[in-house]
XYZ file of N, CA and C in Angstrom:
543
model
N 137.411 -39.825 17.058
C 136.456 -40.363 18.000
C 135.153 -40.754 17.309
N 134.717 -39.926 16.343
C 133.492 -40.231 15.609
C 133.635 -41.543 14.853
N 134.842 -41.770 14.296
C 135.066 -43.005 13.551
C 134.921 -44.222 14.448
N 135.442 -44.126 15.658
C 135.370 -45.242 16.594
C 133.916 -45.545 16.957
N 133.139 -44.515 17.197
C 131.727 -44.700 17.532
C 130.972 -45.299 16.359
N 131.210 -44.760 15.171
C 130.526 -45.247 13.979
C 130.896 -46.706 13.688
N 132.179 -47.007 13.774
C 132.627 -48.388 13.547
C 131.993 -49.325 14.566
N 131.916 -48.882 15.813
C 131.295 -49.684 16.856
C 129.836 -49.979 16.558
N 129.131 -48.998 16.017
C 127.717 -49.189 15.674
C 127.553 -50.219 14.558
N 128.411 -50.142 13.553
C 128.340 -51.120 12.466
C 128.589 -52.542 12.999
N 129.618 -52.691 13.801
C 129.966 -54.021 14.318
C 128.882 -54.519 15.265
N 128.361 -53.642 16.119
C 127.293 -54.040 17.052
C 126.065 -54.511 16.277
N 125.721 -53.796 15.206
C 124.572 -54.191 14.378
C 124.812 -55.556 13.749
N 126.025 -55.792 13.283
C 126.348 -57.103 12.712
C 126.188 -58.192 13.757
N 126.789 -57.999 14.918
C 126.734 -59.015 15.984
C 125.296 -59.284 16.390
N 124.502 -58.232 16.512
C 123.100 -58.390 16.904
C 122.297 -59.162 15.856
N 122.728 -59.095 14.612
C 122.002 -59.796 13.549
C 122.382 -61.275 13.436
N 123.431 -61.672 14.128
C 123.920 -63.049 14.022
C 123.284 -63.952 15.067
N 123.098 -65.196 14.691
C 122.668 -66.200 15.665
C 123.883 -66.541 16.525
N 123.628 -66.967 17.743
C 124.715 -67.259 18.686
C 125.714 -68.260 18.118
N 125.219 -69.259 17.384
C 126.115 -70.308 16.889
C 126.926 -69.911 15.656
N 126.650 -68.735 15.095
C 127.430 -68.299 13.933
C 128.353 -67.128 14.240
N 128.259 -66.581 15.433
C 129.056 -65.399 15.780
C 130.553 -65.650 15.667
N 131.018 -66.745 16.234
C 132.452 -67.007 16.221
C 132.998 -67.103 14.802
N 132.360 -67.901 13.962
C 132.898 -68.093 12.608
C 132.822 -66.814 11.776
N 131.734 -66.071 11.888
C 131.595 -64.835 11.116
C 132.615 -63.796 11.581
N 132.741 -63.638 12.887
C 133.686 -62.647 13.413
C 135.132 -63.025 13.104
N 135.461 -64.320 13.175
C 136.820 -64.750 12.831
C 137.124 -64.462 11.363
N 136.170 -64.774 10.491
C 136.379 -64.548 9.062
C 136.507 -63.060 8.756
N 135.644 -62.249 9.375
C 135.696 -60.809 9.143
C 137.005 -60.228 9.671
N 137.413 -60.660 10.850
C 138.676 -60.171 11.418
C 139.852 -60.562 10.527
N 139.832 -61.777 10.041
C 140.914 -62.255 9.175
C 140.993 -61.423 7.896
N 139.839 -61.170 7.278
C 139.818 -60.358 6.060
C 140.342 -58.955 6.342
N 139.806 -58.322 7.386
C 140.204 -56.950 7.700
C 141.678 -56.864 8.091
N 142.160 -57.863 8.808
C 143.569 -57.887 9.187
C 144.447 -57.937 7.942
N 144.046 -58.751 6.980
C 144.796 -58.843 5.725
C 144.810 -57.532 4.969
N 143.669 -56.867 4.919
C 143.575 -55.599 4.184
C 144.351 -54.496 4.901
N 144.146 -54.385 6.205
C 144.776 -53.308 6.966
C 146.294 -53.455 7.002
N 146.786 -54.687 7.024
C 148.236 -54.892 7.099
C 148.928 -54.825 5.736
N 148.167 -54.732 4.670
C 148.725 -54.649 3.325
C 148.452 -53.243 2.766
N 149.499 -52.441 2.639
C 149.334 -51.053 2.208
C 148.639 -50.927 0.857
N 148.975 -51.818 -0.069
C 148.370 -51.753 -1.402
C 146.886 -52.105 -1.352
N 146.541 -53.118 -0.570
C 145.138 -53.511 -0.450
C 144.333 -52.395 0.206
N 144.894 -51.817 1.247
C 144.193 -50.733 1.938
C 144.024 -49.528 1.012
N 145.044 -49.209 0.262
C 144.965 -48.088 -0.690
C 143.898 -48.361 -1.755
N 143.801 -49.619 -2.190
C 142.780 -50.002 -3.178
C 141.387 -49.691 -2.634
N 141.108 -50.148 -1.407
C 139.770 -49.963 -0.854
C 139.474 -48.515 -0.485
N 140.477 -47.759 -0.113
C 140.264 -46.359 0.258
C 140.204 -45.427 -0.948
N 140.643 -45.906 -2.098
C 140.722 -45.047 -3.273
C 139.331 -44.610 -3.754
N 139.140 -43.304 -3.906
C 137.860 -42.820 -4.436
C 137.749 -43.020 -5.950
N 138.860 -43.328 -6.581
C 138.877 -43.501 -8.033
C 138.293 -44.857 -8.430
N 138.525 -45.853 -7.600
C 138.059 -47.205 -7.923
C 136.567 -47.308 -7.624
N 135.848 -47.818 -8.584
C 134.391 -47.901 -8.464
C 133.975 -48.868 -7.364
N 132.855 -48.541 -6.751
C 132.281 -49.365 -5.690
C 132.061 -50.796 -6.166
N 131.562 -50.955 -7.381
C 131.272 -52.299 -7.906
C 132.545 -53.138 -8.024
N 133.656 -52.513 -8.378
C 134.935 -53.229 -8.494
C 135.406 -53.675 -7.109
N 135.274 -52.802 -6.120
C 135.666 -53.152 -4.755
C 134.808 -54.320 -4.243
N 133.517 -54.248 -4.504
C 132.620 -55.314 -4.051
C 132.924 -56.633 -4.749
N 133.282 -56.558 -6.008
C 133.654 -57.757 -6.763
C 134.906 -58.398 -6.173
N 135.884 -57.592 -5.842
C 137.116 -58.105 -5.238
C 136.810 -58.773 -3.898
N 135.991 -58.128 -3.082
C 135.603 -58.704 -1.785
C 134.930 -60.058 -1.994
N 133.968 -60.118 -2.882
C 133.239 -61.368 -3.139
C 134.166 -62.479 -3.612
N 135.094 -62.145 -4.501
C 136.030 -63.151 -5.011
C 136.942 -63.681 -3.903
N 137.434 -62.803 -3.060
C 138.301 -63.227 -1.950
C 137.523 -64.113 -0.991
N 136.321 -63.681 -0.648
C 135.535 -64.430 0.339
C 135.054 -65.777 -0.198
N 134.833 -65.870 -1.513
C 134.480 -67.174 -2.106
C 135.605 -68.159 -1.914
N 136.829 -67.678 -2.092
C 138.005 -68.536 -1.906
C 138.124 -69.002 -0.458
N 137.715 -68.152 0.473
C 137.825 -68.478 1.894
C 136.647 -69.312 2.396
N 135.596 -69.394 1.585
C 134.402 -70.174 1.935
C 133.836 -69.742 3.293
N 133.458 -68.473 3.395
C 132.913 -67.932 4.634
C 131.431 -67.596 4.470
N 130.819 -67.276 5.558
C 129.401 -66.933 5.587
C 129.103 -65.761 4.652
N 127.982 -65.823 3.959
C 127.581 -64.693 3.106
C 127.374 -63.399 3.905
N 127.187 -63.524 5.212
C 126.980 -62.337 6.038
C 128.245 -61.473 6.088
N 129.400 -62.088 5.985
C 130.655 -61.320 5.942
C 130.674 -60.504 4.656
N 130.305 -61.135 3.558
C 130.258 -60.465 2.259
C 129.265 -59.298 2.299
N 128.083 -59.536 2.837
C 127.064 -58.486 2.914
C 127.531 -57.321 3.790
N 128.168 -57.635 4.899
C 128.654 -56.591 5.793
C 129.697 -55.723 5.087
N 130.662 -56.351 4.450
C 131.712 -55.598 3.762
C 131.150 -54.791 2.591
N 130.187 -55.356 1.888
C 129.558 -54.610 0.785
C 128.805 -53.389 1.311
N 128.190 -53.518 2.485
C 127.512 -52.384 3.096
C 128.522 -51.279 3.426
N 129.645 -51.668 4.020
C 130.681 -50.693 4.362
C 131.167 -49.977 3.096
N 131.374 -50.734 2.034
C 131.830 -50.150 0.769
C 130.743 -49.259 0.170
N 129.504 -49.725 0.208
C 128.386 -48.961 -0.330
C 128.222 -47.617 0.379
N 128.478 -47.593 1.665
C 128.358 -46.366 2.453
C 129.646 -45.540 2.420
N 130.618 -46.010 1.630
C 131.920 -45.341 1.481
C 132.615 -45.154 2.837
N 132.641 -46.246 3.603
C 133.251 -46.231 4.937
C 134.505 -47.103 4.998
N 135.157 -47.304 3.868
C 136.343 -48.145 3.836
C 137.448 -47.612 4.741
N 137.445 -46.321 4.994
C 138.454 -45.738 5.876
C 138.302 -46.239 7.313
N 137.179 -46.872 7.609
C 136.934 -47.409 8.949
C 137.458 -48.834 9.126
N 138.017 -49.428 8.094
C 138.435 -50.828 8.178
C 139.287 -51.128 9.407
N 140.269 -50.286 9.696
C 141.151 -50.522 10.841
C 140.408 -50.471 12.163
N 139.525 -49.493 12.321
C 138.764 -49.345 13.561
C 137.722 -50.454 13.674
N 137.115 -50.824 12.555
C 136.158 -51.930 12.558
C 136.863 -53.206 12.995
N 138.080 -53.411 12.505
C 138.849 -54.602 12.889
C 139.024 -54.663 14.403
N 139.333 -53.531 15.036
C 139.495 -53.488 16.493
C 138.198 -53.884 17.198
N 137.086 -53.356 16.715
C 135.788 -53.690 17.324
C 135.434 -55.158 17.116
N 135.743 -55.668 15.942
C 135.486 -57.085 15.668
C 136.308 -57.948 16.621
N 137.556 -57.560 16.829
C 138.428 -58.302 17.758
C 137.835 -58.310 19.164
N 137.336 -57.176 19.613
C 136.720 -57.075 20.934
C 135.488 -57.979 21.029
N 134.650 -57.950 20.016
C 133.439 -58.794 20.014
C 133.806 -60.274 19.948
N 134.818 -60.600 19.163
C 135.268 -61.990 19.069
C 135.793 -62.462 20.419
N 136.533 -61.617 21.097
C 137.027 -61.964 22.429
C 135.868 -62.237 23.391
N 134.811 -61.445 23.310
C 133.634 -61.673 24.162
C 133.033 -63.046 23.883
N 132.904 -63.376 22.609
C 132.332 -64.675 22.220
C 133.191 -65.824 22.739
N 134.503 -65.650 22.667
C 135.432 -66.702 23.076
C 135.749 -66.678 24.574
N 135.222 -65.682 25.288
C 135.479 -65.574 26.720
C 136.932 -65.265 27.039
N 137.522 -64.422 26.223
C 138.926 -64.059 26.424
C 139.086 -62.557 26.302
N 140.276 -62.094 26.630
C 140.539 -60.664 26.600
C 141.999 -60.418 26.216
N 142.231 -59.385 25.413
C 143.600 -58.981 25.071
C 144.148 -58.117 26.192
N 145.385 -58.368 26.580
C 146.020 -57.621 27.653
C 147.417 -57.206 27.212
N 147.722 -55.914 27.367
C 149.073 -55.415 27.110
C 149.792 -55.324 28.447
N 150.901 -56.010 28.570
C 151.720 -55.961 29.782
C 153.027 -55.268 29.408
N 153.239 -54.107 30.025
C 154.382 -53.269 29.671
C 155.436 -53.395 30.767
N 156.620 -53.793 30.351
C 157.740 -54.001 31.272
C 158.931 -53.177 30.813
N 159.836 -52.822 31.740
C 160.994 -52.019 31.345
C 162.001 -52.794 30.498
N 162.029 -54.092 30.646
C 162.968 -54.912 29.874
C 162.439 -56.332 29.794
N 163.049 -57.106 28.956
C 162.677 -58.513 28.815
C 162.991 -59.237 30.110
N 162.027 -60.034 30.573
C 162.235 -60.855 31.766
C 162.064 -62.314 31.365
N 162.358 -63.192 32.271
C 162.219 -64.615 31.981
C 160.770 -64.935 31.622
N 160.616 -65.923 30.741
C 159.275 -66.333 30.322
C 158.408 -66.715 31.509
N 158.998 -67.362 32.512
C 158.218 -67.786 33.673
C 157.658 -66.579 34.434
N 158.416 -65.490 34.519
C 157.944 -64.276 35.184
C 156.806 -63.639 34.387
N 156.940 -63.641 33.056
C 155.869 -63.112 32.212
C 154.594 -63.925 32.395
N 154.735 -65.231 32.414
C 153.563 -66.094 32.564
C 152.925 -65.952 33.945
N 153.735 -65.762 34.987
C 153.199 -65.533 36.334
C 152.361 -64.251 36.361
N 152.866 -63.216 35.727
C 152.139 -61.952 35.658
C 150.834 -62.132 34.887
N 150.903 -62.841 33.778
C 149.707 -63.092 32.976
C 148.678 -63.888 33.775
N 149.116 -64.908 34.501
C 148.194 -65.717 35.319
C 147.516 -64.872 36.394
N 148.258 -63.949 36.980
C 147.681 -63.077 38.008
C 146.501 -62.276 37.450
N 146.665 -61.759 36.258
C 145.585 -60.973 35.666
C 144.472 -61.867 35.130
N 144.788 -63.092 34.792
C 143.743 -64.020 34.377
C 142.826 -64.314 35.561
N 143.409 -64.473 36.746
C 142.604 -64.691 37.951
C 141.734 -63.480 38.248
N 142.270 -62.294 38.011
C 141.545 -61.056 38.261
C 140.310 -60.938 37.365
N 140.432 -61.383 36.126
C 139.347 -61.213 35.157
C 138.434 -62.420 35.036
N 138.878 -63.575 35.483
C 138.136 -64.830 35.290
C 137.893 -65.123 33.810
N 138.777 -64.621 32.954
C 138.714 -64.883 31.517
C 140.087 -65.327 31.069
N 140.097 -66.030 29.939
C 141.389 -66.380 29.349
C 141.974 -65.089 28.791
N 143.218 -64.811 29.116
C 143.828 -63.597 28.585
C 144.824 -63.944 27.482
N 144.905 -63.046 26.549
C 145.867 -63.142 25.458
C 146.884 -62.024 25.698
N 148.005 -62.353 26.354
C 148.951 -61.293 26.712
C 149.853 -60.874 25.554
N 150.103 -59.584 25.509
C 151.119 -59.022 24.616
C 152.122 -58.327 25.518
N 153.358 -58.754 25.468
C 154.387 -58.168 26.308
C 155.111 -57.099 25.515
N 155.108 -55.900 26.076
C 155.727 -54.751 25.437
C 156.869 -54.292 26.338
N 158.006 -54.047 25.737
C 159.168 -53.618 26.521
C 159.428 -52.148 26.267
N 159.406 -51.370 27.353
C 159.612 -49.925 27.292
C 160.844 -49.573 28.119
N 161.985 -49.395 27.468
C 163.226 -49.124 28.202
C 163.201 -47.810 28.977
N 162.244 -46.933 28.715
C 162.159 -45.673 29.448
C 161.516 -45.839 30.823
N 160.905 -47.012 31.062
C 160.337 -47.264 32.391
C 161.482 -47.489 33.368
N 161.332 -46.954 34.576
C 162.358 -47.129 35.600
C 162.312 -48.524 36.207
N 161.130 -49.077 36.290
C 160.941 -50.394 36.886
C 159.468 -50.634 37.097
N 159.129 -51.815 37.593
C 157.730 -52.170 37.801
C 157.089 -52.634 36.510
N 155.768 -52.420 36.394
C 155.044 -52.819 35.189
C 153.761 -52.014 35.081
N 153.189 -51.998 33.875
C 151.872 -51.425 33.631
C 151.088 -52.448 32.834
N 149.791 -52.489 33.073
C 148.941 -53.437 32.365
C 147.722 -52.698 31.818
N 147.492 -52.847 30.517
C 146.287 -52.304 29.881
C 145.330 -53.469 29.710
N 144.217 -53.381 30.417
C 143.225 -54.451 30.453
C 141.876 -53.827 30.176
N 141.310 -54.155 29.025
C 140.084 -53.520 28.560
C 140.303 -52.007 28.571
N 139.504 -51.257 29.301
C 139.652 -49.801 29.322
C 140.356 -49.311 30.582
N 141.059 -50.206 31.247
C 141.713 -49.849 32.505
C 143.229 -49.949 32.364
N 143.909 -49.077 33.072
C 145.362 -49.125 33.119
C 145.768 -49.357 34.562
N 146.438 -50.472 34.805
C 146.983 -50.773 36.120
C 148.442 -50.350 36.078
N 148.778 -49.326 36.876
C 150.112 -48.759 36.808
C 150.903 -49.129 38.062
N 151.740 -50.129 37.933
C 152.612 -50.557 39.017
C 154.051 -50.155 38.743
N 154.208 -49.050 37.997
C 155.560 -48.611 37.636
C 156.198 -47.829 38.780
N 157.508 -47.823 38.794
C 158.253 -47.051 39.787
C 157.938 -45.569 39.613
N 157.826 -45.109 38.381
C 157.525 -43.699 38.107
C 156.199 -43.300 38.767
N 155.191 -44.167 38.668
C 153.895 -43.879 39.277
C 153.997 -43.858 40.799
N 154.759 -44.781 41.361
C 154.950 -44.811 42.818
C 155.641 -43.527 43.286
N 156.657 -43.078 42.548
C 157.351 -41.836 42.893
C 156.424 -40.620 42.766
N 155.575 -40.632 41.762
C 154.628 -39.543 41.568
C 153.656 -39.474 42.761
N 153.210 -40.632 43.233
C 152.308 -40.668 44.391
C 152.992 -40.136 45.648
N 154.255 -40.492 45.838
C 155.009 -39.995 46.988
C 155.138 -38.467 46.890
N 155.470 -37.968 45.718
C 155.610 -36.517 45.515
C 154.283 -35.807 45.767
N 153.192 -36.376 45.281
C 151.868 -35.783 45.515
C 151.531 -35.763 46.995
N 151.869 -36.825 47.688
C 151.616 -36.924 49.126
C 152.411 -35.864 49.903
N 153.665 -35.696 49.532
C 154.528 -34.702 50.184
C 153.977 -33.307 49.916
N 153.589 -33.051 48.675
C 153.048 -31.736 48.311
C 151.753 -31.450 49.057
N 150.922 -32.467 49.237
C 149.652 -32.287 49.947
C 149.884 -32.006 51.428
N 150.928 -32.591 52.010
C 151.207 -32.401 53.425
C 151.889 -31.069 53.718
N 152.459 -30.410 52.704
C 153.097 -29.108 52.885
C 152.060 -28.026 53.160
N 150.873 -28.211 52.641
C 149.820 -27.198 52.788
C 149.350 -27.186 54.176
């Protein structure tokens, strides 16, 4: 939990330091870099290693970012993280960057959990329903959970909408138990 709070503070400070017209490009570049590092076990091990000198890590970051031709603010941010020996936060920072980028783009990531694969049109209908609810463009991720009895669950920001059969049965059981008293 402390890591999530700390990572959030770093990302919030970065966003606050950016001009409105540079937020999208800086956040996209930072997310892209972090996604590459976090998804590559060797790269992540390199940055997390206490044996590798800070200057070497910073040099690698600078060389990669020069190739990508991104804002120097991305380089400065990553060097700060390395200087403070917070490389272990890369994954959590990436999540916060994604959230901030979504805010800038007026979109939101949504996990839609279904018991099985359904037709694409049904998935899109469900996604459209939640887009209307949020008034934002949603980026749906469809997750299939064969242990669900039926219905669906949706994770939207910090909320869980539970339309599963299991949840409906639990409510009925709770209602029956409450009426027995």
